[in-house]
């Protein structure tokens, strides 16, 4: 518990001061029409996309603001007229924004029906939630291939894993909450896994990036429900990470984009969405470094979260309160 | 065809207009009825799903630790997923406290348990359909009422309705087009019967007053019956007047002959010139009247017989020969020589009495108009068609009168004191028409007239 208070204390200043961005970068010449993008995606992934967009529309400048998915929802709902485009990996929060009328439609776009909702919300990546391991720590023990495997492993070697397991803090991370609720909906194993992670003193994180950093430094040896795309980018740089997609099913998320209904520069925002979706369909890794949309026919192996009003189910106040209570009961053992 | 008929509209157009107008009206009614029914059915569909969703939320209401909680399943909202990605809203109240959902969505409080209330509301100009229900939970400190409303936009519904409307509009248009084609066909079929009757009336010869015997549709039977009665009456009164004329002419001819013989006898006995002159004028006037009476008789007979010819084999050459012989005394009185150029054979199927009548009138005319001591040529030819021509050396026809001369009682203008009634050419004309031939009046280049009958 002390540890959680410490974590929350560590995060509070960052999240509660509105402009405490994780990252904030400007592209293009200043003193021009500005496009403000509110995003949960690391700048490194979006810089090539924005630069390609600016090459075709040189009369615009882009301000790219990065923060967590839950923050995005809170900031954007408070001031929808300050941002033109909202990009987030929390599909449920994004869909609720559209449902609540915060978005403007982008008409006549050639995009798969299953990857858009209400002509307003457009998915542009397919990213599975992965289990990421520190290679060094798994020299002695075998690498788990499924959730069930991981549970067994943690039960067999509690000392090895003690304090070195990381996962999302579903209370802080919108994406973490989405993954957790979808896991819980799909399999009972999730609750047992959460309980076991709680027993070995799991560390809770707001973001994938932080978890991967701690994996590389060896502070963590395993992280559950990390974004595979982030881990892959790191794994390509160094050899010390192993990415595993749980063999029962990896929960797959789609990153989504919407245009604000109160956008100060609606036309530019519209153009940006079109440009992004065009780059996605081309799929050149130089201009689109994110994993493009894919929809496997093999439902057994890949479970993509659908863009569906049911995503709002777990955003219900009562359901959220109940889910978080249950999750806390499972993971926070000292309580 | 008769320009002096007062025309008021057209039966065919009126029929076509009524039928196509009716079809258009029916098509519009069809469109509206189907559209209204489709709207009801589609709304029913949406209502059913909204009700199911609302019920599935309401069913999970329970009291835990003294608090009302609802742990509704994923499917509650998932079932509201539509093709058009309709937006979904819900609100859960315990009495007047919002437990969860959208606070602007108010739930009606008068809904009875196990009942569902549907109503429409608007959100920023967009129509929402709301299903509301209620449940009463019995807690340790009394009953507690839970109200649930689930709302959905109507994009998919209106898409469906638009698609149905489009299809029904095509259906209506097709129906209208087909009905119009049928209407036009029906109208023209009906008017074809009228046209058939009209043309059969038009095709009739001027003398044909017989009944219409072709079958006609029952609606036209009264018209044809009246027409037949009218024809019958007309025929009857025509016959009557012809008979009257014939009777009158006959009755005049006999006393005239008596008067003439008396006048001739008196002429022999009178010596004074002025008395002779007036007696001669008297004789000429009597001749003229007698001739006219004879021609009236001829004409009445021609009119009577033309309707029903007694066809026999007639040799025109023999006929002309006889005629010339019988008329030679008249010709000799004027010192006129009659020459015959008759080609044989010159036979045809015809009414001998009528033909004789016609030819006699023509020769009589020629003798009358030919000056004294000239010749009249009577020619019968059998090529290229059978024809009879009569030439004289008289003054000929006035060119501007050739067209009208064969009318009844029409005489040339410059005939001076020549006796005539104006019926001779008419008789010839009617006879030749009854024999499907034609009569031509021409002037000879060397002077004189020529009448040709071609059969």
PDB file of N, CA, C and O in Angstrom, chain A residues 96 98-101 113 116-119 182 185 307-314 316-319, chain B residues 68-74 77-78 80-81 83-90 92 99-102:
ATOM      1  N   UNK A  96     -16.772   6.817 -26.504  1.00  0.00           N
ATOM      2  CA  UNK A  96     -17.724   7.565 -25.675  1.00  0.00           C
ATOM      3  C   UNK A  96     -17.680   9.057 -26.033  1.00  0.00           C
ATOM      4  O   UNK A  96     -18.722   9.729 -26.026  1.00  0.00           O
ATOM      5  N   UNK A  98     -17.175  10.244 -28.991  1.00  0.00           N
ATOM      6  CA  UNK A  98     -17.984  10.364 -30.212  1.00  0.00           C
ATOM      7  C   UNK A  98     -19.463  10.244 -29.872  1.00  0.00           C
ATOM      8  O   UNK A  98     -20.295  11.031 -30.314  1.00  0.00           O
ATOM      9  N   UNK A  99     -19.770   9.252 -29.053  1.00  0.00           N
ATOM     10  CA  UNK A  99     -21.170   9.028 -28.674  1.00  0.00           C
ATOM     11  C   UNK A  99     -21.756  10.262 -28.000  1.00  0.00           C
ATOM     12  O   UNK A  99     -22.922  10.606 -28.211  1.00  0.00           O
ATOM     13  N   UNK A 100     -20.926  10.941 -27.207  1.00  0.00           N
ATOM     14  CA  UNK A 100     -21.421  12.101 -26.462  1.00  0.00           C
ATOM     15  C   UNK A 100     -21.410  13.364 -27.312  1.00  0.00           C
ATOM     16  O   UNK A 100     -21.690  14.454 -26.807  1.00  0.00           O
ATOM     17  N   UNK A 101     -21.047  13.235 -28.587  1.00  0.00           N
ATOM     18  CA  UNK A 101     -21.162  14.375 -29.496  1.00  0.00           C
ATOM     19  C   UNK A 101     -19.976  15.307 -29.489  1.00  0.00           C
ATOM     20  O   UNK A 101     -20.097  16.468 -29.866  1.00  0.00           O
ATOM     21  N   UNK A 113     -15.340  -0.640 -42.901  1.00  0.00           N
ATOM     22  CA  UNK A 113     -16.484  -0.359 -42.015  1.00  0.00           C
ATOM     23  C   UNK A 113     -16.179  -0.730 -40.565  1.00  0.00           C
ATOM     24  O   UNK A 113     -16.544  -0.014 -39.642  1.00  0.00           O
ATOM     25  N   UNK A 116     -14.215   1.922 -38.360  1.00  0.00           N
ATOM     26  CA  UNK A 116     -14.694   3.283 -38.097  1.00  0.00           C
ATOM     27  C   UNK A 116     -16.034   3.217 -37.401  1.00  0.00           C
ATOM     28  O   UNK A 116     -16.743   2.211 -37.448  1.00  0.00           O
ATOM     29  N   UNK A 117     -16.359   4.293 -36.719  1.00  0.00           N
ATOM     30  CA  UNK A 117     -17.642   4.329 -36.019  1.00  0.00           C
ATOM     31  C   UNK A 117     -18.264   5.692 -36.206  1.00  0.00           C
ATOM     32  O   UNK A 117     -17.629   6.729 -35.987  1.00  0.00           O
ATOM     33  N   UNK A 118     -19.518   5.676 -36.649  1.00  0.00           N
ATOM     34  CA  UNK A 118     -20.314   6.901 -36.776  1.00  0.00           C
ATOM     35  C   UNK A 118     -19.647   7.947 -37.671  1.00  0.00           C
ATOM     36  O   UNK A 118     -19.829   9.154 -37.470  1.00  0.00           O
ATOM     37  N   UNK A 119     -18.861   7.528 -38.653  1.00  0.00           N
ATOM     38  CA  UNK A 119     -18.155   8.449 -39.562  1.00  0.00           C
ATOM     39  C   UNK A 119     -17.248   9.412 -38.820  1.00  0.00           C
ATOM     40  O   UNK A 119     -16.810  10.422 -39.376  1.00  0.00           O
ATOM     41  N   UNK A 182     -11.495  -6.042 -21.028  1.00  0.00           N
ATOM     42  CA  UNK A 182     -11.675  -6.978 -22.137  1.00  0.00           C
ATOM     43  C   UNK A 182     -11.146  -8.369 -21.769  1.00  0.00           C
ATOM     44  O   UNK A 182     -11.759  -9.374 -22.127  1.00  0.00           O
ATOM     45  N   UNK A 185     -13.600  -9.945 -19.447  1.00  0.00           N
ATOM     46  CA  UNK A 185     -14.787 -10.361 -20.167  1.00  0.00           C
ATOM     47  C   UNK A 185     -14.551 -11.680 -20.887  1.00  0.00           C
ATOM     48  O   UNK A 185     -15.454 -12.500 -21.027  1.00  0.00           O
ATOM     49  N   UNK A 307     -15.175  -1.805 -32.409  1.00  0.00           N
ATOM     50  CA  UNK A 307     -15.740  -0.468 -32.196  1.00  0.00           C
ATOM     51  C   UNK A 307     -17.253  -0.644 -32.143  1.00  0.00           C
ATOM     52  O   UNK A 307     -17.904  -0.873 -33.155  1.00  0.00           O
ATOM     53  N   UNK A 308     -17.789  -0.546 -30.954  1.00  0.00           N
ATOM     54  CA  UNK A 308     -19.156  -0.979 -30.709  1.00  0.00           C
ATOM     55  C   UNK A 308     -19.629  -0.198 -29.483  1.00  0.00           C
ATOM     56  O   UNK A 308     -18.846   0.048 -28.565  1.00  0.00           O
ATOM     57  N   UNK A 309     -20.866   0.219 -29.436  1.00  0.00           N
ATOM     58  CA  UNK A 309     -21.305   1.001 -28.260  1.00  0.00           C
ATOM     59  C   UNK A 309     -21.133   0.240 -26.951  1.00  0.00           C
ATOM     60  O   UNK A 309     -21.107   0.858 -25.874  1.00  0.00           O
ATOM     61  N   UNK A 310     -21.007  -1.102 -27.048  1.00  0.00           N
ATOM     62  CA  UNK A 310     -20.838  -1.876 -25.820  1.00  0.00           C
ATOM     63  C   UNK A 310     -19.544  -1.524 -25.095  1.00  0.00           C
ATOM     64  O   UNK A 310     -19.391  -1.826 -23.905  1.00  0.00           O
ATOM     65  N   UNK A 311     -18.597  -0.878 -25.822  1.00  0.00           N
ATOM     66  CA  UNK A 311     -17.365  -0.449 -25.160  1.00  0.00           C
ATOM     67  C   UNK A 311     -17.670   0.472 -23.981  1.00  0.00           C
ATOM     68  O   UNK A 311     -16.874   0.594 -23.051  1.00  0.00           O
ATOM     69  N   UNK A 312     -18.820   1.119 -24.029  1.00  0.00           N
ATOM     70  CA  UNK A 312     -19.171   2.060 -22.963  1.00  0.00           C
ATOM     71  C   UNK A 312     -19.647   1.350 -21.697  1.00  0.00           C
ATOM     72  O   UNK A 312     -19.824   1.969 -20.664  1.00  0.00           O
ATOM     73  N   UNK A 313     -19.869   0.013 -21.810  1.00  0.00           N
ATOM     74  CA  UNK A 313     -20.412  -0.719 -20.670  1.00  0.00           C
ATOM     75  C   UNK A 313     -19.554  -0.526 -19.420  1.00  0.00           C
ATOM     76  O   UNK A 313     -20.053  -0.169 -18.357  1.00  0.00           O
ATOM     77  N   UNK A 314     -18.231  -0.736 -19.579  1.00  0.00           N
ATOM     78  CA  UNK A 314     -17.370  -0.691 -18.391  1.00  0.00           C
ATOM     79  C   UNK A 314     -17.019   0.745 -17.988  1.00  0.00           C
ATOM     80  O   UNK A 314     -16.335   0.953 -17.001  1.00  0.00           O
ATOM     81  N   UNK A 316     -19.430   2.768 -17.365  1.00  0.00           N
ATOM     82  CA  UNK A 316     -20.533   3.086 -16.463  1.00  0.00           C
ATOM     83  C   UNK A 316     -19.977   3.261 -15.046  1.00  0.00           C
ATOM     84  O   UNK A 316     -19.168   2.440 -14.574  1.00  0.00           O
ATOM     85  N   UNK A 317     -20.437   4.335 -14.371  1.00  0.00           N
ATOM     86  CA  UNK A 317     -19.880   4.635 -13.045  1.00  0.00           C
ATOM     87  C   UNK A 317     -19.940   3.439 -12.103  1.00  0.00           C
ATOM     88  O   UNK A 317     -18.961   3.084 -11.462  1.00  0.00           O
ATOM     89  N   UNK A 318     -21.132   2.810 -12.064  1.00  0.00           N
ATOM     90  CA  UNK A 318     -21.306   1.710 -11.113  1.00  0.00           C
ATOM     91  C   UNK A 318     -20.443   0.526 -11.489  1.00  0.00           C
ATOM     92  O   UNK A 318     -19.808  -0.096 -10.635  1.00  0.00           O
ATOM     93  N   UNK A 319     -20.407   0.234 -12.799  1.00  0.00           N
ATOM     94  CA  UNK A 319     -19.628  -0.931 -13.226  1.00  0.00           C
ATOM     95  C   UNK A 319     -18.151  -0.687 -13.007  1.00  0.00           C
ATOM     96  O   UNK A 319     -17.399  -1.570 -12.597  1.00  0.00           O
TER      97      UNK A 319
ATOM     98  N   UNK B  68     -28.394   0.203  -3.996  1.00  0.00           N
ATOM     99  CA  UNK B  68     -28.895  -0.362  -5.259  1.00  0.00           C
ATOM    100  C   UNK B  68     -27.738  -0.380  -6.253  1.00  0.00           C
ATOM    101  O   UNK B  68     -27.090   0.644  -6.467  1.00  0.00           O
ATOM    102  N   UNK B  69     -27.443  -1.528  -6.813  1.00  0.00           N
ATOM    103  CA  UNK B  69     -26.400  -1.594  -7.843  1.00  0.00           C
ATOM    104  C   UNK B  69     -26.952  -2.310  -9.072  1.00  0.00           C
ATOM    105  O   UNK B  69     -27.844  -3.152  -8.964  1.00  0.00           O
ATOM    106  N   UNK B  70     -26.388  -1.933 -10.219  1.00  0.00           N
ATOM    107  CA  UNK B  70     -26.748  -2.611 -11.459  1.00  0.00           C
ATOM    108  C   UNK B  70     -25.457  -3.009 -12.156  1.00  0.00           C
ATOM    109  O   UNK B  70     -24.628  -2.154 -12.465  1.00  0.00           O
ATOM    110  N   UNK B  71     -25.285  -4.292 -12.349  1.00  0.00           N
ATOM    111  CA  UNK B  71     -24.085  -4.780 -13.027  1.00  0.00           C
ATOM    112  C   UNK B  71     -24.538  -5.369 -14.372  1.00  0.00           C
ATOM    113  O   UNK B  71     -24.594  -6.577 -14.555  1.00  0.00           O
ATOM    114  N   UNK B  72     -24.866  -4.444 -15.302  1.00  0.00           N
ATOM    115  CA  UNK B  72     -25.487  -4.944 -16.535  1.00  0.00           C
ATOM    116  C   UNK B  72     -24.453  -5.558 -17.484  1.00  0.00           C
ATOM    117  O   UNK B  72     -23.284  -5.179 -17.464  1.00  0.00           O
ATOM    118  N   UNK B  73     -24.862  -6.529 -18.255  1.00  0.00           N
ATOM    119  CA  UNK B  73     -23.900  -7.257 -19.105  1.00  0.00           C
ATOM    120  C   UNK B  73     -23.468  -6.440 -20.330  1.00  0.00           C
ATOM    121  O   UNK B  73     -24.104  -5.457 -20.700  1.00  0.00           O
ATOM    122  N   UNK B  74     -22.382  -6.885 -20.932  1.00  0.00           N
ATOM    123  CA  UNK B  74     -21.834  -6.258 -22.133  1.00  0.00           C
ATOM    124  C   UNK B  74     -22.876  -6.213 -23.246  1.00  0.00           C
ATOM    125  O   UNK B  74     -22.959  -5.280 -24.016  1.00  0.00           O
ATOM    126  N   UNK B  77     -25.581  -3.126 -24.167  1.00  0.00           N
ATOM    127  CA  UNK B  77     -25.303  -2.055 -25.126  1.00  0.00           C
ATOM    128  C   UNK B  77     -24.886  -2.631 -26.476  1.00  0.00           C
ATOM    129  O   UNK B  77     -25.121  -2.032 -27.518  1.00  0.00           O
ATOM    130  N   UNK B  78     -24.273  -3.826 -26.441  1.00  0.00           N
ATOM    131  CA  UNK B  78     -23.807  -4.440 -27.687  1.00  0.00           C
ATOM    132  C   UNK B  78     -24.970  -4.691 -28.638  1.00  0.00           C
ATOM    133  O   UNK B  78     -24.839  -4.542 -29.858  1.00  0.00           O
ATOM    134  N   UNK B  80     -27.341  -2.933 -29.212  1.00  0.00           N
ATOM    135  CA  UNK B  80     -27.794  -1.695 -29.854  1.00  0.00           C
ATOM    136  C   UNK B  80     -26.880  -1.275 -31.000  1.00  0.00           C
ATOM    137  O   UNK B  80     -27.092  -0.237 -31.622  1.00  0.00           O
ATOM    138  N   UNK B  81     -25.858  -2.099 -31.255  1.00  0.00           N
ATOM    139  CA  UNK B  81     -24.959  -1.784 -32.372  1.00  0.00           C
ATOM    140  C   UNK B  81     -25.733  -1.867 -33.693  1.00  0.00           C
ATOM    141  O   UNK B  81     -26.446  -2.829 -33.941  1.00  0.00           O
ATOM    142  N   UNK B  83     -25.850  -0.854 -38.138  1.00  0.00           N
ATOM    143  CA  UNK B  83     -25.081  -0.576 -39.364  1.00  0.00           C
ATOM    144  C   UNK B  83     -24.642   0.875 -39.425  1.00  0.00           C
ATOM    145  O   UNK B  83     -23.542   1.181 -39.862  1.00  0.00           O
ATOM    146  N   UNK B  84     -25.536   1.759 -39.021  1.00  0.00           N
ATOM    147  CA  UNK B  84     -25.258   3.191 -39.157  1.00  0.00           C
ATOM    148  C   UNK B  84     -24.531   3.738 -37.938  1.00  0.00           C
ATOM    149  O   UNK B  84     -24.365   4.945 -37.813  1.00  0.00           O
ATOM    150  N   UNK B  85     -24.057   2.852 -37.050  1.00  0.00           N
ATOM    151  CA  UNK B  85     -23.370   3.270 -35.829  1.00  0.00           C
ATOM    152  C   UNK B  85     -24.188   4.299 -35.048  1.00  0.00           C
ATOM    153  O   UNK B  85     -23.733   5.419 -34.784  1.00  0.00           O
ATOM    154  N   UNK B  86     -25.396   3.919 -34.708  1.00  0.00           N
ATOM    155  CA  UNK B  86     -26.235   4.830 -33.945  1.00  0.00           C
ATOM    156  C   UNK B  86     -25.658   5.054 -32.558  1.00  0.00           C
ATOM    157  O   UNK B  86     -25.096   4.142 -31.945  1.00  0.00           O
ATOM    158  N   UNK B  87     -25.810   6.277 -32.080  1.00  0.00           N
ATOM    159  CA  UNK B  87     -25.299   6.609 -30.749  1.00  0.00           C
ATOM    160  C   UNK B  87     -26.302   6.148 -29.690  1.00  0.00           C
ATOM    161  O   UNK B  87     -27.503   6.091 -29.932  1.00  0.00           O
ATOM    162  N   UNK B  88     -25.756   5.804 -28.516  1.00  0.00           N
ATOM    163  CA  UNK B  88     -26.557   5.159 -27.479  1.00  0.00           C
ATOM    164  C   UNK B  88     -26.405   5.929 -26.159  1.00  0.00           C
ATOM    165  O   UNK B  88     -25.296   6.352 -25.815  1.00  0.00           O
ATOM    166  N   UNK B  89     -27.505   6.117 -25.471  1.00  0.00           N
ATOM    167  CA  UNK B  89     -27.454   6.793 -24.177  1.00  0.00           C
ATOM    168  C   UNK B  89     -28.327   6.024 -23.199  1.00  0.00           C
ATOM    169  O   UNK B  89     -29.269   5.352 -23.594  1.00  0.00           O
ATOM    170  N   UNK B  90     -27.984   6.156 -21.920  1.00  0.00           N
ATOM    171  CA  UNK B  90     -28.837   5.497 -20.935  1.00  0.00           C
ATOM    172  C   UNK B  90     -28.749   6.269 -19.630  1.00  0.00           C
ATOM    173  O   UNK B  90     -27.829   7.073 -19.418  1.00  0.00           O
ATOM    174  N   UNK B  92     -29.745   5.630 -15.309  1.00  0.00           N
ATOM    175  CA  UNK B  92     -30.287   4.752 -14.272  1.00  0.00           C
ATOM    176  C   UNK B  92     -30.549   5.608 -13.019  1.00  0.00           C
ATOM    177  O   UNK B  92     -29.648   6.300 -12.532  1.00  0.00           O
ATOM    178  N   UNK B  99     -28.084   7.219 -10.599  1.00  0.00           N
ATOM    179  CA  UNK B  99     -27.078   6.257 -10.168  1.00  0.00           C
ATOM    180  C   UNK B  99     -25.955   6.190 -11.184  1.00  0.00           C
ATOM    181  O   UNK B  99     -24.784   6.068 -10.842  1.00  0.00           O
ATOM    182  N   UNK B 100     -26.316   6.246 -12.447  1.00  0.00           N
ATOM    183  CA  UNK B 100     -25.318   6.075 -13.493  1.00  0.00           C
ATOM    184  C   UNK B 100     -25.899   6.516 -14.825  1.00  0.00           C
ATOM    185  O   UNK B 100     -27.109   6.564 -14.992  1.00  0.00           O
ATOM    186  N   UNK B 101     -25.013   6.832 -15.763  1.00  0.00           N
ATOM    187  CA  UNK B 101     -25.476   7.195 -17.098  1.00  0.00           C
ATOM    188  C   UNK B 101     -25.514   8.698 -17.297  1.00  0.00           C
ATOM    189  O   UNK B 101     -24.802   9.446 -16.634  1.00  0.00           O
ATOM    190  N   UNK B 102     -26.347   9.121 -18.222  1.00  0.00           N
ATOM    191  CA  UNK B 102     -26.390  10.534 -18.643  1.00  0.00           C
ATOM    192  C   UNK B 102     -27.467  11.264 -17.848  1.00  0.00           C
ATOM    193  O   UNK B 102     -28.648  10.880 -17.871  1.00  0.00           O
TER     194      UNK B 102
END
